[in-house]
Coordinates of C-alpha atoms in Angstrom, one line a residue:
Chain A
M1 CA 44.0 45.9 134.9
T2 CA 40.4 44.9 136.5
S3 CA 38.8 46.8 133.3
L4 CA 38.0 43.9 131.3
P5 CA 39.3 43.5 127.7
A6 CA 37.5 45.9 125.2
A7 CA 36.8 43.3 123.1
P8 CA 37.3 39.5 123.1
G9 CA 39.9 38.0 122.4
E10 CA 40.9 35.5 119.2
K11 CA 40.7 32.4 121.9
R12 CA 38.4 32.2 124.0
L13 CA 39.2 28.9 126.0
G14 CA 36.3 27.0 128.6
L15 CA 34.9 23.7 129.5
V16 CA 31.7 22.0 128.4
I17 CA 30.6 19.7 130.9
D18 CA 28.4 16.7 130.4
L19 CA 25.9 16.0 132.8
D20 CA 24.5 13.2 131.1
T21 CA 27.6 10.9 131.5
C22 CA 29.2 12.4 134.8
V23 CA 29.9 10.0 136.9
G24 CA 30.4 11.6 140.0
C25 CA 33.6 9.9 140.7
H26 CA 35.1 13.6 142.1
A27 CA 38.3 12.5 139.6
C28 CA 38.6 16.0 138.1
A29 CA 38.5 17.4 141.9
T30 CA 41.0 15.4 142.9
N31 CA 43.0 15.5 139.7
C32 CA 42.9 19.6 139.9
K33 CA 44.3 19.2 143.5
E34 CA 46.7 17.2 142.6
W35 CA 48.0 19.4 139.7
N36 CA 47.0 22.5 141.0
T37 CA 48.8 22.3 144.5
S38 CA 51.8 22.4 142.6
G39 CA 51.6 24.9 140.1
H40 CA 50.5 28.6 138.8
S41 CA 48.2 28.9 142.3
A42 CA 50.8 26.6 144.3
P43 CA 50.2 25.5 147.0
L44 CA 46.0 25.1 147.2
T45 CA 46.7 24.9 151.1
D46 CA 44.5 22.4 153.3
I47 CA 44.5 23.4 157.2
N48 CA 43.4 19.9 159.8
A49 CA 44.3 17.8 156.5
Y50 CA 43.8 14.6 158.5
Q51 CA 41.4 15.4 161.4
A52 CA 37.6 16.7 161.8
E53 CA 37.2 20.7 160.9
Q54 CA 39.1 19.8 157.4
R55 CA 39.3 23.2 155.4
G56 CA 40.9 23.8 152.4
V57 CA 41.1 25.2 148.9
W58 CA 39.8 23.2 145.6
F59 CA 38.9 24.8 142.5
N60 CA 36.5 21.3 141.2
R61 CA 33.2 20.4 143.5
V62 CA 31.4 18.0 142.6
F63 CA 27.5 18.2 143.8
T64 CA 24.9 15.8 143.0
Y65 CA 21.2 16.7 142.8
E66 CA 17.7 14.9 141.7
A67 CA 15.7 16.6 139.3
G68 CA 12.2 15.6 138.8
G69 CA 11.0 12.8 141.1
Q70 CA 7.4 14.2 142.2
G71 CA 5.7 11.2 141.1
G72 CA 7.2 11.3 137.6
E73 CA 11.3 9.5 136.8
A74 CA 13.6 11.4 139.0
R75 CA 17.0 11.6 137.7
T76 CA 20.4 11.7 139.4
V77 CA 22.4 14.5 138.2
H78 CA 26.5 15.0 139.3
F79 CA 27.3 18.1 139.0
P80 CA 30.9 18.8 138.8
K81 CA 31.1 23.2 139.2
N82 CA 34.6 25.3 138.7
C83 CA 35.3 29.1 137.5
L84 CA 33.4 29.4 134.1
H85 CA 35.8 32.0 133.0
C86 CA 32.9 34.5 132.5
E87 CA 32.6 37.3 129.6
K88 CA 31.5 39.5 132.2
P89 CA 33.2 38.8 135.4
D90 CA 32.3 41.0 138.4
C91 CA 34.8 39.2 140.3
V92 CA 37.2 41.1 137.8
T93 CA 36.3 44.6 137.9
V94 CA 35.4 44.6 142.1
C95 CA 39.4 44.1 142.5
P96 CA 40.7 47.1 144.0
T97 CA 44.5 45.8 143.3
G98 CA 44.4 45.0 140.1
A99 CA 45.4 41.3 141.2
S100 CA 42.3 39.9 139.7
Y101 CA 42.3 39.8 135.4
K102 CA 40.7 38.7 132.3
R103 CA 43.3 37.5 129.5
A104 CA 42.6 39.6 126.3
E105 CA 44.5 36.7 123.9
D106 CA 42.6 33.5 125.5
G107 CA 39.5 34.6 128.3
I108 CA 41.6 33.1 131.1
V109 CA 40.3 34.8 134.4
L110 CA 43.3 34.6 136.5
I111 CA 44.3 35.8 139.6
N112 CA 48.3 37.6 140.1
H113 CA 49.0 36.4 143.9
D114 CA 51.7 39.0 144.2
L115 CA 49.1 41.9 144.2
C116 CA 46.2 40.3 145.6
I117 CA 45.5 42.1 149.8
G118 CA 42.7 39.0 150.6
C119 CA 40.0 41.8 150.9
K120 CA 37.8 38.4 149.4
L121 CA 35.6 41.0 147.5
C122 CA 35.9 39.1 144.5
S123 CA 34.4 36.1 145.6
W124 CA 31.1 38.1 147.3
A125 CA 31.1 39.3 143.3
C126 CA 31.3 35.6 142.1
P127 CA 27.2 34.3 141.9
Y128 CA 28.8 30.7 141.3
G129 CA 31.0 30.3 144.2
A130 CA 34.2 29.4 141.9
R131 CA 36.6 31.3 144.3
E132 CA 38.3 30.4 147.2
F133 CA 40.7 31.9 150.0
D134 CA 43.1 30.5 150.7
E135 CA 43.5 31.7 154.4
D136 CA 47.1 30.5 155.3
E137 CA 48.4 32.4 152.3
G138 CA 46.0 35.2 152.9
V139 CA 44.8 35.7 149.1
M140 CA 42.5 34.2 146.9
K141 CA 42.6 31.3 144.2
K142 CA 40.6 30.0 141.6
C143 CA 40.9 27.7 138.6
T144 CA 43.5 29.0 136.3
L145 CA 42.4 26.2 133.4
C146 CA 45.5 24.9 134.4
I147 CA 47.2 27.6 132.1
D148 CA 50.1 26.3 133.1
K149 CA 49.6 23.2 131.4
I150 CA 47.5 24.0 128.5
Y151 CA 50.7 26.4 127.5
N152 CA 53.0 23.9 128.7
E153 CA 55.9 23.0 125.8
N154 CA 57.3 20.6 128.0
L155 CA 54.8 18.4 127.5
P156 CA 53.7 16.1 124.7
E157 CA 50.7 18.0 123.0
T158 CA 47.9 15.5 124.0
D159 CA 48.5 15.8 127.3
R160 CA 48.2 19.9 126.9
T161 CA 44.4 19.8 128.5
P162 CA 43.3 20.9 132.0
A163 CA 43.7 18.4 134.7
C164 CA 40.5 17.7 135.2
V165 CA 39.6 17.4 131.5
A166 CA 42.5 15.0 131.2
T167 CA 41.7 12.5 134.2
C168 CA 37.8 12.2 133.3
P169 CA 36.9 8.7 133.2
S170 CA 33.9 8.9 131.5
K171 CA 35.0 11.7 129.1
A172 CA 32.5 14.2 130.5
R173 CA 34.6 16.8 130.5
H174 CA 35.9 18.7 126.9
F175 CA 38.6 22.0 126.7
G176 CA 38.4 24.1 123.8
D177 CA 37.9 27.4 122.1
F178 CA 34.2 28.5 121.4
A179 CA 35.1 31.4 119.6
D180 CA 36.3 28.9 116.9
P181 CA 32.8 27.6 115.3
Q182 CA 34.6 23.9 114.5
S183 CA 35.9 23.5 117.9
N184 CA 35.1 20.3 119.8
V185 CA 33.3 22.7 122.4
S186 CA 31.8 24.9 119.8
Q187 CA 30.1 21.5 117.9
L188 CA 29.3 20.1 121.2
T189 CA 27.1 23.3 122.6
R190 CA 25.6 23.6 119.0
E191 CA 24.5 19.7 119.0
R192 CA 23.9 18.8 122.3
G193 CA 21.9 22.3 123.7
G194 CA 24.8 23.3 125.7
F195 CA 23.7 25.7 128.2
D196 CA 24.9 28.7 130.7
L197 CA 24.1 28.3 134.7
M198 CA 22.3 31.3 136.0
P199 CA 21.5 33.5 132.8
E200 CA 19.6 35.4 134.3
T201 CA 23.1 36.9 135.8
G202 CA 24.2 38.2 132.9
Y203 CA 27.6 36.9 133.9
R204 CA 28.0 35.2 130.5
P205 CA 29.8 32.6 131.4
T206 CA 32.4 31.3 128.8
S207 CA 32.2 27.4 129.7
K208 CA 29.0 25.4 129.1
Y209 CA 27.0 22.2 130.5
L210 CA 25.0 19.5 128.5
P211 CA 21.8 18.5 129.6
P212 CA 20.9 14.8 130.4
R213 CA 19.6 13.4 127.4
P214 CA 16.2 12.0 127.6
G215 CA 15.5 9.0 129.3
K216 CA 15.9 6.0 128.0
R217 CA 13.6 4.1 130.6
A218 CA 10.8 7.0 129.6
G219 CA 7.3 5.1 128.9
A220 CA 9.0 1.7 129.7
A221 CA 7.4 -0.9 132.3
R222 CA 8.4 -0.5 135.4
L223 CA 9.4 -3.1 137.6
A224 CA 7.0 -4.6 140.0
P225 CA 7.5 -4.1 143.7
V226 CA 9.2 -6.9 144.9
E227 CA 7.0 -8.1 147.6
Q228 CA 4.8 -9.7 144.6
S229 CA 7.1 -11.0 142.6
M230 CA 8.3 -13.8 144.8
G231 CA 10.5 -15.1 141.8
G232 CA 10.2 -19.4 141.7
G233 CA 10.0 -20.7 145.3
G234 CA 6.8 -23.0 144.2
K235 CA 3.3 -22.7 146.2
F236 CA 5.0 -24.0 149.5
L237 CA 7.6 -21.0 150.0
R238 CA 5.0 -18.7 149.2
W239 CA 2.4 -20.2 151.7
V240 CA 5.4 -20.1 154.0
D241 CA 6.5 -16.5 153.4
R242 CA 2.7 -15.6 154.4
V243 CA 2.3 -17.4 157.4
L244 CA 5.7 -15.9 158.4
S245 CA 4.6 -12.5 157.2
R246 CA 1.8 -12.1 159.4
Chain B
M1 CA 27.2 36.8 154.5
H2 CA 29.5 36.6 157.1
P3 CA 29.6 40.0 159.3
A4 CA 33.1 40.4 160.2
Y5 CA 33.2 42.8 163.2
S6 CA 36.2 44.8 161.4
V7 CA 34.0 45.7 158.5
I8 CA 30.7 46.7 160.7
F9 CA 33.3 48.7 162.5
F10 CA 34.5 50.3 159.8
T11 CA 31.2 51.2 157.9
T12 CA 29.5 52.7 160.6
A13 CA 32.6 54.5 162.8
S14 CA 33.6 56.2 159.2
G15 CA 30.5 56.6 158.2
A16 CA 29.4 58.6 161.4
G17 CA 32.8 60.6 161.0
Y18 CA 32.4 61.9 157.7
G19 CA 28.9 62.8 158.1
L20 CA 30.1 64.6 161.0
L21 CA 32.9 66.5 159.6
A22 CA 30.7 67.4 156.3
L23 CA 28.1 68.9 158.7
L24 CA 31.0 71.0 160.5
A25 CA 32.1 71.7 157.1
V26 CA 29.0 73.2 155.5
F27 CA 27.8 75.0 159.4
G28 CA 31.1 76.1 159.8
A29 CA 31.3 77.6 155.7
A30 CA 27.8 78.8 156.3
G31 CA 28.6 80.7 159.2
V32 CA 26.0 78.5 161.4
L33 CA 29.1 77.5 163.9
A34 CA 31.5 80.0 164.8
P35 CA 35.3 79.0 164.0
H36 CA 36.5 78.1 168.1
T37 CA 39.8 76.6 168.8
G38 CA 38.4 74.5 171.5
F39 CA 35.4 73.3 169.7
G40 CA 37.6 72.5 166.7
V41 CA 39.9 70.4 168.1
V42 CA 37.1 68.4 169.7
A43 CA 34.9 67.9 167.0
I44 CA 37.0 67.5 164.1
G45 CA 39.3 65.4 165.9
C46 CA 36.3 62.8 166.8
A47 CA 35.5 62.6 163.4
M48 CA 39.2 62.4 162.1
A49 CA 39.3 59.4 164.8
L50 CA 36.4 58.0 163.6
I51 CA 37.3 58.0 160.4
G52 CA 40.7 57.2 161.4
A53 CA 39.9 54.2 163.5
G54 CA 36.9 52.6 160.9
L55 CA 39.8 52.8 158.1
A56 CA 42.2 51.3 160.7
A57 CA 40.4 48.3 161.1
S58 CA 38.9 47.7 157.4
T59 CA 42.3 46.7 156.8
F60 CA 41.9 44.1 159.5
H61 CA 40.0 41.5 157.4
L62 CA 42.6 41.4 154.8
G63 CA 44.6 38.7 154.0
R64 CA 47.6 40.6 153.6
P65 CA 47.2 43.7 155.2
E66 CA 50.4 44.7 154.7
R67 CA 49.7 45.1 150.3
A68 CA 46.8 47.5 151.7
L69 CA 48.1 50.6 149.2
N70 CA 48.1 48.0 146.5
A71 CA 43.8 48.6 147.0
F72 CA 44.5 52.0 145.4
S73 CA 45.2 51.0 141.9
Q74 CA 42.2 50.5 140.2
W75 CA 39.9 53.2 140.6
R76 CA 38.8 52.8 136.6
S77 CA 36.5 49.8 137.3
S78 CA 36.3 48.9 141.3
W79 CA 34.3 51.3 143.7
L80 CA 36.4 49.7 146.9
A81 CA 39.4 51.1 145.0
R82 CA 37.5 54.2 144.5
E83 CA 36.5 54.1 148.0
G84 CA 40.0 54.2 149.3
V85 CA 41.1 57.0 146.7
A86 CA 38.0 58.9 148.1
A87 CA 39.2 58.8 151.7
V88 CA 42.4 59.7 150.8
V89 CA 41.6 62.5 148.8
A90 CA 39.1 63.6 151.4
F91 CA 41.8 64.1 154.3
A92 CA 43.5 66.8 152.1
P93 CA 40.9 69.7 151.8
A94 CA 39.6 68.3 155.6
L95 CA 43.6 69.4 156.9
V96 CA 43.4 72.6 155.2
F97 CA 39.6 73.3 156.4
A98 CA 40.7 72.2 159.9
A99 CA 43.9 74.5 160.3
G100 CA 41.5 77.1 159.7
W101 CA 39.3 76.9 161.9
I102 CA 41.3 76.2 164.7
C103 CA 45.0 77.4 164.3
L104 CA 43.4 80.5 162.3
N105 CA 39.8 80.7 163.3
D106 CA 39.2 81.5 160.2
V107 CA 37.0 79.7 157.7
S108 CA 36.4 82.1 154.7
G109 CA 38.0 82.8 151.4
V110 CA 39.7 79.6 150.6
F111 CA 39.0 77.7 153.9
A112 CA 35.6 78.2 153.0
W113 CA 36.3 76.7 149.6
A114 CA 38.4 74.2 151.5
A115 CA 35.5 73.5 153.6
A116 CA 32.9 72.7 150.5
A117 CA 35.3 70.2 149.3
T118 CA 35.6 68.8 152.6
A119 CA 31.7 68.4 152.6
F120 CA 31.7 66.8 148.8
M121 CA 34.6 64.7 149.1
T122 CA 33.4 63.3 152.6
L123 CA 29.7 62.5 151.4
A124 CA 31.4 61.1 147.9
T125 CA 33.8 58.6 150.1
V126 CA 30.1 57.1 152.0
Y127 CA 28.9 57.1 148.8
C128 CA 31.6 54.8 147.5
T129 CA 31.3 52.6 150.4
G130 CA 27.6 52.5 149.8
M131 CA 28.0 51.3 146.0
I132 CA 30.5 48.5 146.9
Y133 CA 28.2 46.6 148.5
A134 CA 25.1 47.7 146.1
S135 CA 27.2 46.9 143.1
L136 CA 27.5 43.1 144.3
R137 CA 25.3 41.4 141.6
P138 CA 24.7 38.1 143.6
I139 CA 23.6 39.7 146.8
R140 CA 20.0 40.7 146.2
Q141 CA 19.8 42.2 149.5
W142 CA 22.2 44.5 148.6
H143 CA 21.9 45.1 144.9
N144 CA 19.1 47.4 145.1
A145 CA 18.4 51.2 144.7
L146 CA 17.8 51.6 148.5
T147 CA 21.5 50.3 149.6
M148 CA 23.9 53.3 148.8
P149 CA 21.1 56.0 150.0
T150 CA 20.8 54.3 153.3
Y151 CA 24.6 54.6 153.9
V152 CA 25.0 58.2 152.9
T153 CA 21.5 58.7 154.8
L154 CA 22.8 56.9 158.1
G155 CA 26.6 58.2 157.5
L156 CA 24.9 62.2 158.2
M157 CA 22.6 61.1 160.9
T158 CA 25.0 59.8 163.2
G159 CA 26.7 62.8 162.2
A160 CA 24.2 65.0 163.4
L161 CA 23.4 62.7 166.5
L162 CA 27.3 63.5 167.3
L163 CA 27.0 67.4 166.2
A164 CA 24.2 68.5 169.2
P165 CA 26.2 67.1 172.3
L166 CA 29.7 68.1 170.6
S167 CA 28.2 71.7 170.1
A168 CA 26.7 71.9 173.7
A169 CA 29.6 71.3 175.5
F170 CA 31.4 74.4 174.0
G171 CA 28.4 76.5 174.4
L172 CA 27.6 76.4 170.4
Y173 CA 24.4 74.7 170.6
R174 CA 21.3 75.7 168.3
P175 CA 18.0 74.4 167.6
T176 CA 19.1 73.8 164.0
F177 CA 21.0 70.9 164.9
A178 CA 18.3 69.4 166.7
I179 CA 16.0 70.0 163.7
L180 CA 18.8 68.4 161.5
A181 CA 19.2 65.7 163.3
L182 CA 15.2 64.5 163.6
V183 CA 14.9 65.4 160.1
L184 CA 17.9 63.1 159.2
V185 CA 16.4 60.4 161.8
V186 CA 13.3 60.3 160.1
A187 CA 14.8 59.9 156.5
G188 CA 16.7 57.1 157.5
W189 CA 14.3 55.2 159.4
L190 CA 11.6 55.3 156.2
M191 CA 15.0 54.3 154.3
K192 CA 15.2 51.3 156.4
R193 CA 11.7 50.3 156.3
A194 CA 11.2 50.6 152.6
Y195 CA 14.6 49.0 152.5
W196 CA 13.5 46.1 154.7
R197 CA 9.9 45.9 153.1
H198 CA 11.8 45.5 149.9
I199 CA 14.3 42.7 150.5
D200 CA 11.2 41.0 152.2
A201 CA 9.2 40.8 149.2
T202 CA 11.8 40.5 146.5
P203 CA 12.3 37.6 145.6
S204 CA 15.6 36.2 143.9
A205 CA 15.6 35.3 139.8
S206 CA 17.4 32.5 140.3
S207 CA 16.8 29.1 141.9
L208 CA 18.4 25.3 142.0
G209 CA 16.1 25.0 138.4
T210 CA 18.2 27.8 136.8
A211 CA 21.8 27.1 138.5
T212 CA 21.9 23.8 137.2
G213 CA 19.4 24.7 133.9
L214 CA 17.7 21.1 135.3
S215 CA 14.6 22.9 135.4
A216 CA 13.0 21.0 132.1
F217 CA 13.2 17.3 134.8
G218 CA 11.2 19.0 137.3
A219 CA 11.8 19.9 140.7
V220 CA 15.8 19.9 141.9
R221 CA 17.0 19.6 145.1
M222 CA 20.5 18.5 146.4
L223 CA 21.2 15.1 147.2
E224 CA 24.7 14.9 147.8
A225 CA 26.8 18.0 149.1
P226 CA 30.4 17.8 147.5
H227 CA 31.9 18.1 150.7
T228 CA 32.0 16.5 154.2
E229 CA 33.1 19.9 155.8
E230 CA 32.3 23.5 155.4
N231 CA 34.4 25.6 153.0
F232 CA 35.1 29.0 152.8
I233 CA 31.8 29.5 150.4
M234 CA 30.2 28.2 153.0
R235 CA 31.4 30.2 156.0
E236 CA 31.7 33.0 154.4
M237 CA 28.4 33.1 152.0
G238 CA 26.5 30.7 154.0
F239 CA 26.6 32.4 157.5
Q240 CA 22.7 32.0 158.9
V241 CA 23.3 32.8 162.3
A242 CA 21.6 36.0 163.3
R243 CA 18.8 35.7 160.7
K244 CA 16.5 33.3 162.4
H245 CA 16.5 36.2 165.4
A246 CA 15.9 38.7 162.5
R247 CA 12.5 40.1 163.8
K248 CA 14.0 41.2 167.0
L249 CA 17.1 42.1 166.1
R250 CA 15.6 45.0 163.2
L251 CA 13.0 46.3 166.1
L252 CA 16.1 46.5 168.9
A253 CA 17.6 48.4 165.7
T254 CA 15.2 50.7 165.2
L255 CA 14.0 52.1 168.9
C256 CA 18.3 52.4 169.4
L257 CA 18.8 53.8 165.9
F258 CA 15.6 55.7 165.4
V259 CA 13.1 55.7 167.9
A260 CA 15.1 56.7 170.9
P261 CA 17.3 59.4 169.0
F262 CA 14.0 61.2 167.5
V263 CA 12.7 61.4 171.2
L264 CA 16.0 62.2 172.4
M265 CA 16.1 64.8 169.7
A266 CA 12.5 65.9 170.3
L267 CA 13.0 66.9 174.0
I268 CA 16.5 68.7 173.5
L269 CA 14.2 71.1 170.8
A270 CA 12.3 71.0 173.6
L271 CA 13.7 71.8 176.9
G272 CA 17.0 73.5 175.0
A273 CA 20.2 74.1 175.4
A274 CA 20.8 72.5 178.6
A275 CA 19.3 69.7 177.9
A276 CA 21.2 69.0 174.4
L277 CA 24.5 67.7 176.4
P278 CA 23.3 64.8 178.6
F279 CA 20.3 64.0 176.1
G280 CA 22.5 63.8 173.0
V281 CA 25.1 62.0 174.7
L282 CA 22.5 59.2 175.7
A283 CA 21.3 59.8 171.7
V284 CA 25.0 59.1 170.5
V285 CA 25.3 56.1 172.7
L286 CA 21.9 54.2 172.4
A287 CA 22.5 55.2 168.1
A288 CA 26.3 53.5 168.6
V289 CA 24.0 49.9 169.4
G290 CA 21.5 50.6 166.9
V291 CA 23.8 51.3 163.7
A292 CA 25.8 48.5 165.0
T293 CA 23.2 46.3 164.9
E294 CA 21.8 47.7 161.5
R295 CA 24.8 47.2 160.0
W296 CA 25.3 43.3 161.6
L297 CA 21.6 43.1 160.2
F298 CA 22.7 44.2 156.5
F299 CA 25.3 41.3 156.2
A300 CA 23.6 38.9 158.3
E301 CA 20.5 39.1 156.0
A302 CA 22.2 38.9 152.9
T303 CA 22.0 36.0 151.1
H304 CA 24.5 35.0 148.0
L305 CA 23.5 33.4 145.2
S306 CA 26.4 30.9 145.3
M307 CA 24.3 29.0 148.7
I308 CA 21.6 28.3 145.5
Y309 CA 24.2 25.3 145.0
Y310 CA 24.2 23.7 148.5
G311 CA 20.3 23.8 148.3
R312 CA 19.7 26.8 150.1
A313 CA 17.2 29.4 149.6
V314 CA 18.9 32.9 148.8

């Protein structure tokens, strides 16, 4: 049923992504691909995997942005992006087949690949570009929040987190229940000023991003330009440097 | 947005077919068109062929066309499902109306009711087609008040352009048809002009700043893309081949879809029934080129919010 659940469920599962600590290593994207190519969404098809014009389905994409920089301090921000499991996901309501749905019990947005006709309308309805079409299978695929891992009783309880969260070497990704005000993700969002991506679209993403912390270098002395700090060398070598620089 | 040929053909062909069928139903029930077996076969057949070919083409862009029947199930929330349901429902009164017209030469009583239902359901189907696009919030060139009315008007307009030469071929031409075509051409022209001005003048509410939440740190630009090859999102939402030719293509669409049919319909009105067949056919041919260009532009000029993340303007 592509109508949304009437009321938010008991749980609202999602991620918190810390833009302060993400180092842009792409481990989340890689481990996501590794897990999900054999789980609920299997396979995540790659076409021309080892040659030019490679095309394939990935649920995580890690962008890198520069913010500021016009005269001020510029900062490089690594920016992993995947499905935000929105509260108002138009990708679900536009689906004509009932393949797309939002789970009432935990808010996860999922696709039933046996119903999907591959019309791609859901990907048009997602402003975040979170859904990718599997052209080999002819159906749409998307982040499942590792539904086959977080509820998997064959795994030790500590491993029941999404693959991207489990693998992150800088602990920039957190998984939890936003409906519980005491959960790690709720607390992080409160304490660090977690925000929504593109709030103006009204999709009300469940997952939040934490802003980079204020720059520690702000106000600190800047390094002198290299050509003025000839660190050591003495008068003679500086004279040689000047002569050779002519 | 990537302009899939199958979707362009579907929306233009079925739009014209539904427009023609609606006009046949209205003029038939109103007694303007006398029920004539030969004309009924050709005109209703032409409308049904356009609709059928369009609906068939619409399944070509599906990843799993064999599951197309699934698409009727979610009419409660999905405009695409509603369109599918409306398209199928429209066939029921249309077949009754066609049977009355062609087999019994009767458009009164129950067949008049069938005609009214046909007109309503055909327009409802085109309305749903327009709403599929108008409901997509990430695409500002589609998510506006002009998208759906333009779809309905252009459907009726291209249907009216078909009606003039078809009726003339059977000696059933009335000046009313040329006048109606003129009115619809002017309405379509004004609407499309307003649409182009609207999408040119309305900036996006979103930017890389709101998309990343980093605007507090200053201007944001992409340093590094997440992948070196184009992915599905970039191929589907990042289409920009035709955009640099948009001015010329808008001119071509305006000339073929509005200016030429306007002049030709005015000539038909001035010269009378004898001119209706040759000039009408010419108007249909030019309008076909025009509406295909218009629909191509509707996709090619549409930008998708997800492209902001790739540093594109939307």
